[in-house]
Structure formats: structure tokens, C-alpha cells
GROMACS .gro file of C-alpha atoms in nm:
model
  284
    1MET     CA    1   0.020   6.468   1.114
    2ARG     CA    2  -0.190   6.774   1.066
    3HIS     CA    3  -0.011   6.975   1.332
    4GLY     CA    4   0.358   6.882   1.139
    5LEU     CA    5   0.491   6.759   1.437
    6ALA     CA    6   0.617   6.433   1.482
    7GLY     CA    7   0.730   6.460   1.878
    8ILE     CA    8   0.956   6.588   2.183
    9ASP     CA    9   1.261   6.615   2.015
   10HIS     CA   10   1.413   6.731   2.364
   11VAL     CA   11   1.367   6.901   2.647
   12ILE     CA   12   1.595   7.215   2.820
   13VAL     CA   13   1.691   7.198   3.164
   14ALA     CA   14   1.809   7.525   3.261
   15VAL     CA   15   2.140   7.539   3.500
   16ARG     CA   16   2.376   7.757   3.687
   17ASP     CA   17   2.655   7.573   3.710
   18LEU     CA   18   2.712   7.427   3.396
   19GLU     CA   19   3.013   7.177   3.546
   20GLY     CA   20   2.848   7.131   3.826
   21ALA     CA   21   2.539   6.953   3.633
   22ARG     CA   22   2.770   6.782   3.429
   23ALA     CA   23   2.888   6.594   3.739
   24GLY     CA   24   2.569   6.574   3.911
   25TRP     CA   25   2.339   6.365   3.621
   26THR     CA   26   2.672   6.182   3.561
   27ARG     CA   27   2.599   6.078   3.961
   28LEU     CA   28   2.256   5.996   3.791
   29GLY     CA   29   2.374   5.732   3.580
   30PHE     CA   30   2.356   5.949   3.324
   31ALA     CA   31   2.627   5.978   3.023
   32PRO     CA   32   2.625   6.317   2.885
   33THR     CA   33   2.790   6.423   2.554
   34PRO     CA   34   3.092   6.662   2.568
   35ARG     CA   35   3.037   7.010   2.612
   36GLY     CA   36   2.888   7.224   2.296
   37ARG     CA   37   2.881   7.613   2.283
   38HIS     CA   38   2.633   7.805   2.082
   39VAL     CA   39   2.823   7.988   1.785
   40GLY     CA   40   2.737   8.374   1.855
   41GLN     CA   41   2.604   8.345   2.240
   42GLY     CA   42   2.732   8.294   2.580
   43THR     CA   43   2.566   7.988   2.644
   44ALA     CA   44   2.691   7.620   2.659
   45ASN     CA   45   2.568   7.271   2.750
   46TYR     CA   46   2.549   6.945   2.767
   47CYS     CA   47   2.311   6.689   2.627
   48ILE     CA   48   2.200   6.345   2.733
   49MET     CA   49   2.132   6.160   2.435
   50PHE     CA   50   1.848   5.873   2.340
   51GLY     CA   51   1.751   5.728   2.056
   52ARG     CA   52   1.502   5.971   1.941
   53ASP     CA   53   1.470   6.303   2.191
   54TYR     CA   54   1.711   6.381   2.452
   55LEU     CA   55   1.769   6.621   2.723
   56GLU     CA   56   1.961   6.951   2.725
   57LEU     CA   57   2.152   7.099   3.017
   58LEU     CA   58   2.176   7.490   2.919
   59GLY     CA   59   2.379   7.738   3.117
   60PHE     CA   60   2.623   8.021   3.045
   61ALA     CA   61   2.946   7.966   2.935
   62GLU     CA   62   3.073   8.354   2.993
   63PRO     CA   63   2.831   8.641   3.054
   64ASP     CA   64   2.588   8.698   2.757
   65GLU     CA   65   2.315   9.034   2.766
   66HIS     CA   66   2.128   8.859   2.479
   67SER     CA   67   1.997   8.528   2.639
   68GLU     CA   68   1.713   8.670   2.827
   69ARG     CA   69   1.533   8.394   2.863
   70LEU     CA   70   1.752   8.220   3.019
   71ARG     CA   71   1.867   8.461   3.273
   72GLY     CA   72   1.546   8.561   3.384
   73PHE     CA   73   1.483   8.189   3.419
   74LEU     CA   74   1.764   8.128   3.649
   75ALA     CA   75   1.722   8.441   3.839
   76ARG     CA   76   1.385   8.234   3.966
   77ARG     CA   77   1.538   7.885   4.018
   78GLU     CA   78   1.672   7.610   3.828
   79GLY     CA   79   1.489   7.306   3.630
   80ALA     CA   80   1.279   7.235   3.286
   81MET     CA   81   1.242   7.530   3.130
   82ARG     CA   82   1.163   7.494   2.722
   83VAL     CA   83   1.005   7.183   2.517
   84ALA     CA   84   1.161   7.149   2.143
   85PHE     CA   85   0.893   6.929   1.942
   86ALA     CA   86   1.065   6.762   1.648
   87PRO     CA   87   0.916   6.813   1.294
   88ALA     CA   88   0.728   6.514   1.098
   89GLY     CA   89   0.963   6.671   0.788
   90SER     CA   90   1.107   6.966   0.796
   91VAL     CA   91   1.078   7.270   0.992
   92ASP     CA   92   0.902   7.490   0.694
   93GLU     CA   93   0.699   7.215   0.701
   94ALA     CA   94   0.554   7.210   1.058
   95ALA     CA   95   0.582   7.623   1.014
   96THR     CA   96   0.364   7.547   0.698
   97ALA     CA   97   0.089   7.291   0.830
   98MET     CA   98   0.024   7.507   1.177
   99THR     CA   99  -0.044   7.812   0.953
  100ALA     CA  100  -0.268   7.638   0.789
  101LEU     CA  101  -0.451   7.544   1.126
  102GLY     CA  102  -0.442   7.949   1.190
  103LEU     CA  103  -0.137   7.945   1.456
  104HIS     CA  104   0.131   8.167   1.415
  105PRO     CA  105   0.469   8.007   1.426
  106GLY     CA  106   0.759   8.295   1.415
  107GLU     CA  107   1.024   8.318   1.124
  108LYS     CA  108   1.261   8.061   1.101
  109ARG     CA  109   1.637   8.086   1.232
  110ALA     CA  110   1.965   7.940   1.222
  111LEU     CA  111   2.156   7.778   1.504
  112GLY     CA  112   2.513   7.659   1.528
  113ARG     CA  113   2.658   7.506   1.842
  114GLN     CA  114   3.050   7.381   1.825
  115LEU     CA  115   3.104   7.019   1.994
  116GLU     CA  116   3.391   6.978   2.151
  117LEU     CA  117   3.501   6.594   2.061
  118PRO     CA  118   3.835   6.438   2.155
  119GLU     CA  119   3.952   6.415   1.793
  120GLY     CA  120   3.834   6.786   1.709
  121ALA     CA  121   3.535   7.001   1.700
  122VAL     CA  122   3.219   6.935   1.491
  123MET     CA  123   2.945   7.217   1.444
  124PRO     CA  124   2.601   7.076   1.470
  125ARG     CA  125   2.337   7.269   1.283
  126PHE     CA  126   1.977   7.366   1.363
  127SER     CA  127   1.694   7.581   1.212
  128LEU     CA  128   1.429   7.679   1.486
  129VAL     CA  129   1.128   7.800   1.488
  130GLY     CA  130   0.911   7.957   1.770
  131LEU     CA  131   0.546   7.916   1.886
  132PRO     CA  132   0.354   8.212   2.061
  133GLN     CA  133   0.304   8.152   2.409
  134GLU     CA  134  -0.071   8.246   2.370
  135GLU     CA  135  -0.120   7.912   2.160
  136THR     CA  136   0.090   7.715   2.389
  137PRO     CA  137  -0.042   7.833   2.687
  138ALA     CA  138   0.153   7.689   3.000
  139LEU     CA  139   0.428   7.527   2.785
  140ASP     CA  140   0.774   7.748   2.677
  141CYS     CA  141   0.797   7.567   2.323
  142PHE     CA  142   0.942   7.580   2.002
  143VAL     CA  143   1.013   7.346   1.678
  144CYS     CA  144   1.388   7.250   1.646
  145GLY     CA  145   1.496   7.073   1.269
  146HIS     CA  146   1.844   6.929   1.277
  147LEU     CA  147   2.047   6.959   0.967
  148THR     CA  148   2.337   6.779   1.065
  149PRO     CA  149   2.144   6.475   1.256
  150GLU     CA  150   2.471   6.269   1.235
  151LEU     CA  151   2.651   6.450   1.468
  152MET     CA  152   2.418   6.419   1.719
  153ARG     CA  153   2.414   6.046   1.871
  154ARG     CA  154   2.745   5.800   1.872
  155PRO     CA  155   2.667   5.493   2.083
  156ASP     CA  156   2.884   5.565   2.379
  157TRP     CA  157   2.632   5.878   2.409
  158LEU     CA  158   2.332   5.649   2.407
  159ALA     CA  159   2.466   5.403   2.692
  160HIS     CA  160   2.348   5.500   3.000
  161PRO     CA  161   2.450   5.328   3.331
  162ASN     CA  162   2.093   5.368   3.516
  163GLY     CA  163   1.897   5.236   3.167
  164ALA     CA  164   1.784   5.522   3.060
  165SER     CA  165   1.653   5.508   2.700
  166GLY     CA  166   1.392   5.820   2.621
  167VAL     CA  167   1.156   6.072   2.721
  168GLN     CA  168   0.812   5.918   2.827
  169SER     CA  169   0.614   6.198   2.946
  170LEU     CA  170   0.672   6.576   3.092
  171HIS     CA  171   0.451   6.682   3.410
  172LEU     CA  172   0.355   7.070   3.426
  173ILE     CA  173   0.161   7.217   3.725
  174VAL     CA  174  -0.077   7.516   3.599
  175GLU     CA  175  -0.351   7.693   3.840
  176ASP     CA  176  -0.658   7.549   3.595
  177THR     CA  177  -0.625   7.233   3.347
  178ALA     CA  178  -0.974   7.364   3.178
  179ALA     CA  179  -0.837   7.709   3.036
  180LEU     CA  180  -0.589   7.520   2.826
  181LEU     CA  181  -0.806   7.314   2.634
  182PRO     CA  182  -0.926   7.510   2.338
  183ALA     CA  183  -0.544   7.630   2.256
  184TYR     CA  184  -0.426   7.263   2.225
  185ASP     CA  185  -0.777   7.110   2.050
  186ARG     CA  186  -0.685   7.366   1.831
  187LEU     CA  187  -0.327   7.276   1.775
  188PHE     CA  188  -0.332   6.866   1.827
  189GLY     CA  189  -0.652   6.815   1.744
  190LEU     CA  190  -0.939   6.687   1.971
  191HIS     CA  191  -0.868   6.341   1.957
  192GLU     CA  192  -0.472   6.402   2.097
  193VAL     CA  193  -0.645   6.588   2.407
  194THR     CA  194  -0.750   6.416   2.681
  195THR     CA  195  -0.908   6.548   3.018
  196THR     CA  196  -1.037   6.425   3.369
  197ASP     CA  197  -1.117   6.615   3.707
  198ALA     CA  198  -0.714   6.578   3.752
  199VAL     CA  199  -0.527   6.601   3.467
  200ALA     CA  200  -0.535   6.747   3.069
  201GLY     CA  201  -0.343   6.542   2.870
  202VAL     CA  202  -0.204   6.602   2.514
  203ARG     CA  203  -0.007   6.356   2.296
  204VAL     CA  204   0.192   6.436   2.068
  205GLY     CA  205   0.373   6.160   1.843
  206PRO     CA  206   0.499   5.869   2.120
  207HIS     CA  207   0.486   6.168   2.379
  208ARG     CA  208   0.255   6.291   2.626
  209ILE     CA  209   0.265   6.635   2.789
  210LEU     CA  210   0.005   6.640   3.151
  211PHE     CA  211  -0.102   6.928   3.301
  212SER     CA  212  -0.211   6.931   3.672
  213THR     CA  213  -0.254   7.134   3.940
  214ALA     CA  214  -0.008   7.130   4.244
  215ASP     CA  215  -0.286   6.994   4.438
  216ASP     CA  216  -0.371   6.706   4.182
  217PHE     CA  217   0.020   6.646   4.143
  218GLU     CA  218   0.082   6.520   4.460
  219THR     CA  219  -0.218   6.316   4.473
  220MET     CA  220  -0.185   6.125   4.191
  221HIS     CA  221   0.178   6.123   4.280
  222PRO     CA  222   0.179   5.995   4.640
  223GLY     CA  223   0.523   6.018   4.830
  224VAL     CA  224   0.649   6.248   4.558
  225ASP     CA  225   0.734   6.638   4.725
  226LEU     CA  226   0.679   6.908   4.520
  227ASP     CA  227   0.804   7.234   4.649
  228PRO     CA  228   0.534   7.417   4.772
  229ASP     CA  229   0.686   7.722   4.677
  230PHE     CA  230   0.672   7.599   4.307
  231PRO     CA  231   0.602   7.848   4.020
  232ALA     CA  232   0.294   7.758   3.809
  233PRO     CA  233   0.321   7.755   3.534
  234GLY     CA  234   0.594   7.500   3.490
  235ILE     CA  235   0.735   7.164   3.379
  236ALA     CA  236   0.751   6.949   3.728
  237ALA     CA  237   0.877   6.623   3.641
  238ILE     CA  238   1.038   6.415   3.330
  239GLU     CA  239   0.960   6.092   3.272
  240LEU     CA  240   1.191   5.879   3.132
  241ALA     CA  241   1.197   5.522   2.984
  242THR     CA  242   1.398   5.234   3.092
  243ALA     CA  243   1.394   4.879   3.009
  244ASP     CA  244   1.484   4.721   3.375
  245ILE     CA  245   1.342   4.920   3.635
  246ALA     CA  246   1.530   4.687   3.914
  247ARG     CA  247   1.849   4.763   3.717
  248THR     CA  248   1.760   5.118   3.748
  249ALA     CA  249   1.730   5.140   4.123
  250ASP     CA  250   2.066   4.913   4.151
  251CYS     CA  251   2.234   5.173   3.930
  252LEU     CA  252   2.096   5.433   4.164
  253ARG     CA  253   2.173   5.234   4.540
  254GLN     CA  254   2.544   5.215   4.364
  255LEU     CA  255   2.596   5.582   4.286
  256GLN     CA  256   2.437   5.664   4.600
  257VAL     CA  257   2.157   5.887   4.505
  258PRO     CA  258   1.844   5.905   4.698
  259PHE     CA  259   1.507   5.820   4.528
  260ASP     CA  260   1.146   5.654   4.644
  261LEU     CA  261   0.990   5.339   4.490
  262LEU     CA  262   0.647   5.413   4.427
  263PRO     CA  263   0.314   5.207   4.437
  264ASP     CA  264   0.301   5.161   4.065
  265GLY     CA  265   0.631   5.043   4.031
  266ARG     CA  266   0.758   5.358   3.903
  267ILE     CA  267   1.099   5.527   4.027
  268ALA     CA  268   1.085   5.896   4.182
  269VAL     CA  269   1.427   6.069   4.220
  270PRO     CA  270   1.375   6.441   4.389
  271ALA     CA  271   1.415   6.765   4.246
  272ASP     CA  272   1.710   6.868   4.442
  273GLU     CA  273   1.896   6.565   4.299
  274ALA     CA  274   1.844   6.710   3.932
  275ASN     CA  275   1.827   7.068   3.933
  276GLY     CA  276   1.537   7.130   4.016
  277THR     CA  277   1.344   6.872   3.800
  278ILE     CA  278   1.183   6.568   3.927
  279LEU     CA  279   1.262   6.241   3.751
  280PHE     CA  280   1.017   5.941   3.703
  281PHE     CA  281   1.195   5.649   3.575
  282VAL     CA  282   0.906   5.382   3.423
  283GLU     CA  283   0.894   5.052   3.209
  284PRO     CA  284   0.681   5.111   2.923
   0.00000   0.00000   0.00000
């Protein structure tokens, strides 16, 4: 791919109470991984793994004066905060490809996470490259390469009682969609960027990123309540695939999770059930 990106690797959901979030997402019918702790940082996480992507519940295990982005976000709200893109090859190759497009990816940096397994701790390792905010407007994102992918997925981590099998798309609230188009045309190419009166859409591999105003979001998703004070720009909703929407609905009922069945057949779980992020479940 000309931009060197294969799709979304994971979405970071910032939470104030990490253990409470683990319990809350378990109640939503997910099977979080054991707890991970970032090396040299005060942050920790639980991940909700799918076959090709995942959600990361990220919070503080102890005070950390260096994690300014997370601390600043949580001072305002909880919710989906950042997107990590998966490189089509290596992180270096993705950075080279984007540089060839006239973009300015940052320096590569290393990250390790101590994952606390029953048989002992293991250390998944990653290479990260940041992307300038002005080159991905309205979307806080970076590129994440996995150096130890064999440590990231186990069969029991992929089996979620609610049937969720992966991320389909992200829904972002912005003030104006037209202003975003030149930057995303440049990064992903004109053929991967679409626009209507209501939505600007970007396709990245198998995933979609949809930008709309708050009014247009509510028009497109009747019956779904968006916080009237939701700050733009921001990720308002994550859409997840499920093979059997009836099974998902039954699971949520059994777990006493409130949800709405939308006219188009999707399920919508309100943001206050998922640490500030609306969850859509859809049959692909």
C-alpha cells in the first residue's frame, strides 16, 4: 500500500479506574486479557483481543508525571482516545512510505509491556512511530508494530461471550468535515476517501473511519444519545463485528446491559456503559 498502513491495530480507551473498567467490560460480555504494565511508566492496561485488532483499556497503576496525554485526556473525560495503525510491513517501511508522500512521521521508539500470566510474566514488545496532528487532523494516532506477536493472542482471549469478533469502524465527531479532506487525501489517496453532505469516510485496509458533526451523527443514528457536551474532535463510537446479532442481544440481556436495537438491525450500547464510548454491534 502506498501509505504503508494495513488497517487499525488497536483503539485506546482511556479509563480512570482500571480495575473497574475491567469489571465493566467483562459485564459487557468481553473477555479481557490479564493485566499488562508498561515498562518504565505508571500506566497499565487490559486488552480486548480480536483476530486482527483489539481494544486497549488504558489507565494509571500509579502516578506518572510523564504520561501527559493520558492525564490530560482523563482530566476532561473517559473514552476512546487514540488509534494505533498497523503497518503493512515493518514500522520502518511504513515511515519510509509516508515520508515519500511528503509526510513527517516521528522517530521510532520502543515500548515493552509486562503481561501478568498465571504461569509467569512475559514481555510483549512494540515499535511505535507518531504521526503529526496536522497530518491526521481530528485523529490522535500513531503506528504500532508488534515485535512479539505470538505473545498477544490466545484462544481464550478471542472468545467473547457477546460474540464480538473485531473492529469494523470508528465514528468521530468534528466541527467541519470538509477541512479534513486534503490531509486524508494526501495520506490515504483519493480512492480511499469519500464524502457526502453528512460524512467524510476514510478506508484503511478492512477498517473505516467516519467523521461527522454531532448533528449529523444523531441524524444517522436515530435513538442513539450523544452527550450534548461531547468535545469535538473526538471518537464517539466504536463499531464491532458480531457473527450473530441475536446472540449478542441475548448475551447483553442476560448480563443486564441496557442497549437499543436500531432500525437497521445494529445494537447500540450507550456510552455510560462503556467508559464514555458508544458501542455498536453489527453483522458484517
